[in-house]
Coordinates of C-alpha atoms in Angstrom, one line a residue:
X1 CA 36.8 -18.0 -13.0
X2 CA 36.3 -21.5 -13.2
X3 CA 33.8 -20.9 -10.9
X4 CA 31.3 -18.8 -13.2
X5 CA 32.1 -21.3 -15.7
X6 CA 31.6 -24.8 -14.7
X7 CA 29.3 -26.8 -15.8
X8 CA 29.5 -29.4 -12.4
X9 CA 25.7 -29.3 -11.3
X10 CA 27.1 -29.6 -8.1
X11 CA 28.0 -25.8 -8.3
X12 CA 25.4 -24.1 -10.1
X13 CA 22.8 -25.4 -7.3
X14 CA 26.1 -23.3 -5.0
X15 CA 25.7 -20.3 -7.1
X16 CA 21.6 -20.7 -7.5
X17 CA 21.2 -20.6 -3.3
X18 CA 23.6 -18.4 -2.7
X19 CA 21.4 -15.5 -4.8
X20 CA 20.8 -13.1 -4.3
X21 CA 16.3 -13.1 -3.2
X22 CA 13.8 -10.4 -4.6
X23 CA 13.8 -9.3 -1.9
X24 CA 16.7 -8.7 -0.4
X25 CA 17.7 -7.0 -4.2
X26 CA 14.7 -4.5 -3.5
X27 CA 15.7 -3.8 0.1
X28 CA 19.3 -2.7 -1.1
X29 CA 17.6 -0.1 -4.2
X30 CA 16.2 1.6 -1.3
X31 CA 19.3 1.7 0.6
X32 CA 21.0 3.2 -2.5
X33 CA 18.4 6.0 -2.9
X34 CA 17.9 6.7 0.7
X35 CA 20.9 6.1 2.8
X36 CA 19.0 6.8 5.7
X37 CA 16.3 4.6 5.5
X38 CA 15.1 2.8 8.6
X39 CA 12.2 -0.4 8.0
X40 CA 11.1 0.1 12.1
X41 CA 10.4 3.6 11.0
X42 CA 8.7 3.6 7.4
X43 CA 6.2 1.0 8.9
X44 CA 5.8 4.4 11.8
X45 CA 4.8 6.9 9.4
X46 CA 2.8 4.5 7.3
X47 CA 0.7 4.0 10.1
X48 CA 0.4 7.5 10.7
X49 CA -0.3 8.0 7.2
X50 CA -3.4 5.0 6.8
X51 CA -6.4 7.0 8.8
X52 CA -6.0 10.1 6.2
X53 CA -5.5 8.4 3.4
X54 CA -7.8 5.5 3.2
X55 CA -10.0 8.1 4.5
X56 CA -10.4 9.4 1.6
X57 CA -10.1 6.8 0.0
X58 CA -12.9 5.7 0.9
X59 CA -14.9 8.7 0.5
X60 CA -13.3 9.8 -3.4
X61 CA -12.1 12.9 -1.4
X62 CA -8.9 13.6 -4.7
X63 CA -6.9 16.4 -3.6
X64 CA -5.6 13.6 -0.1
X65 CA -5.6 11.3 -2.9
X66 CA -3.5 12.7 -5.3
X67 CA -0.8 13.5 -2.4
X68 CA -0.5 10.3 -2.2
X69 CA -1.4 7.9 -4.4
X70 CA -0.6 6.7 -8.0
X71 CA -3.0 7.7 -11.2
X72 CA -3.5 4.4 -11.9
X73 CA -5.5 4.4 -7.9
X74 CA -6.6 7.9 -8.5
X75 CA -9.0 6.8 -11.5
X76 CA -9.9 3.9 -10.3
X77 CA -11.1 5.6 -6.9
X78 CA -13.1 8.4 -9.2
X79 CA -14.3 5.7 -11.5
X80 CA -15.9 4.3 -8.3
X81 CA -17.2 7.7 -7.1
X82 CA -18.9 8.5 -10.5
X83 CA -21.0 5.1 -10.6
X84 CA -22.1 6.0 -7.1
X85 CA -22.9 9.6 -8.2
X86 CA -24.8 7.7 -10.8
X87 CA -26.3 5.4 -9.0
X88 CA -27.5 8.1 -6.2
X89 CA -25.3 6.7 -4.2
X90 CA -23.2 8.0 -1.4
X91 CA -20.6 5.9 1.0
X92 CA -20.9 6.3 4.2
X93 CA -17.8 4.5 5.8
X94 CA -15.8 5.9 8.5
X95 CA -12.7 4.2 10.3
X96 CA -13.2 3.5 13.8
X97 CA -9.0 1.5 14.5
X98 CA -6.4 0.5 12.8
X99 CA -4.6 -2.6 13.8
X100 CA -1.6 -5.0 13.1
X101 CA 0.3 -2.7 10.9
X102 CA 3.4 -5.3 9.2
X103 CA 5.7 -5.5 6.9
X104 CA 4.4 -8.1 4.0
X105 CA 6.6 -8.7 1.5
X106 CA 9.4 -6.0 -0.5
X107 CA 9.9 -6.2 -4.4
X108 CA 10.8 -4.8 -6.9
X109 CA 8.0 -3.6 -9.8
X110 CA 8.8 -1.5 -12.8
X111 CA 12.3 -1.3 -12.1
X112 CA 11.2 0.8 -8.3
X113 CA 11.3 -0.7 -5.0
X114 CA 7.5 -1.8 -4.0
X115 CA 6.9 -2.1 -0.3
X116 CA 3.9 -4.4 0.5
X117 CA 1.7 -3.1 3.7
X118 CA -1.2 -5.4 5.4
X119 CA -3.1 -3.8 8.3
X120 CA -6.7 -4.2 9.5
X121 CA -9.2 -1.7 10.2
X122 CA -12.4 -2.0 12.2
X123 CA -15.0 0.4 9.8
X124 CA -18.8 1.2 9.1
X125 CA -19.2 0.2 5.4
X126 CA -22.3 1.5 4.6
X127 CA -24.0 3.2 1.5
X128 CA -26.5 5.5 1.4
X129 CA -29.2 6.9 -1.6
X130 CA -29.6 10.5 -2.0
X131 CA -32.6 10.0 0.6
X132 CA -30.4 9.1 3.0
X133 CA -32.2 5.4 2.9
X134 CA -29.1 2.5 3.2
X135 CA -28.5 0.5 -0.1
X136 CA -25.9 -1.3 1.7
X137 CA -24.7 -2.7 4.6
X138 CA -25.9 -0.4 7.6
X139 CA -24.7 2.4 10.1
X140 CA -23.7 0.8 12.9
X141 CA -22.6 -2.8 11.6
X142 CA -19.1 -3.1 12.0
X143 CA -16.6 -4.7 9.5
X144 CA -13.0 -6.1 10.7
X145 CA -11.2 -5.8 7.1
X146 CA -7.4 -7.0 5.6
X147 CA -5.2 -4.4 3.6
X148 CA -2.4 -4.7 1.5
X149 CA -0.8 -1.3 -0.3
X150 CA 1.7 -1.8 -2.5
X151 CA 3.4 1.8 -1.8
X152 CA 6.3 2.1 -4.7
X153 CA 9.6 4.4 -4.5
X154 CA 10.3 7.2 -6.2
X155 CA 13.7 6.6 -8.2
X156 CA 15.4 9.8 -6.4
X157 CA 15.2 12.0 -3.4
X158 CA 15.0 16.0 -3.8
X159 CA 17.1 18.9 -2.3
X160 CA 15.1 21.4 -0.8
X161 CA 16.6 24.4 1.5
X162 CA 19.8 23.2 1.1
X163 CA 18.6 19.2 2.7
X164 CA 18.3 16.5 1.0
X165 CA 14.6 15.3 0.8
X166 CA 14.2 11.5 0.4
X167 CA 12.3 9.2 -2.6
X168 CA 9.2 9.9 -1.8
X169 CA 6.9 6.2 -1.5
X170 CA 3.6 6.3 -3.4
X171 CA 0.7 4.4 -2.9
X172 CA 0.7 2.3 -6.2
X173 CA -1.9 -0.1 -4.9
X174 CA -4.7 -0.7 -1.7
X175 CA -7.2 -4.0 -2.0
X176 CA -9.5 -5.4 0.6
X177 CA -8.4 -8.5 0.4
X178 CA -10.9 -9.9 3.3
X179 CA -13.8 -8.4 4.8
X180 CA -15.6 -10.3 7.7
X181 CA -19.2 -9.9 8.8
X182 CA -20.1 -7.3 11.7
X183 CA -18.3 -7.5 14.8
X184 CA -20.2 -6.3 17.0

């Protein structure tokens, strides 16, 4: 009781240094929701999902995106695709390689854990008009692009066929954080 009600500046400083970090609190919440959670395995799963999700993201494949992404991400991609269609343009992007998938941060957002993952893609970015003429980029221009994914954990898992399925992770945000010039 004395510890918590102390007016000592030294005690307050010591209490502040012992406070749980946001990273630790969010990680604790992840494990409370899924006691078997393993960050290494999670990152392996994310690496496996990058190719189909980013391919769908770049091409506007809404069926795939609706399985993996929040409604906000889906709405943004639909708006981008609508704009391209109005302009008579088509995105002709291809992913060539995925590199450097690693944990960037863990925090809480809207009372739910958020894992932020950073990865690099080598991709071809090419925008064509309806006749196939290139409007932006080039058919053989390879770009290295770093992305951040913010993945948010559902609040609870589910039981299916008598076994527990851990809480689902959805892509809450996808941002390209840097585009480098042609590398080949």
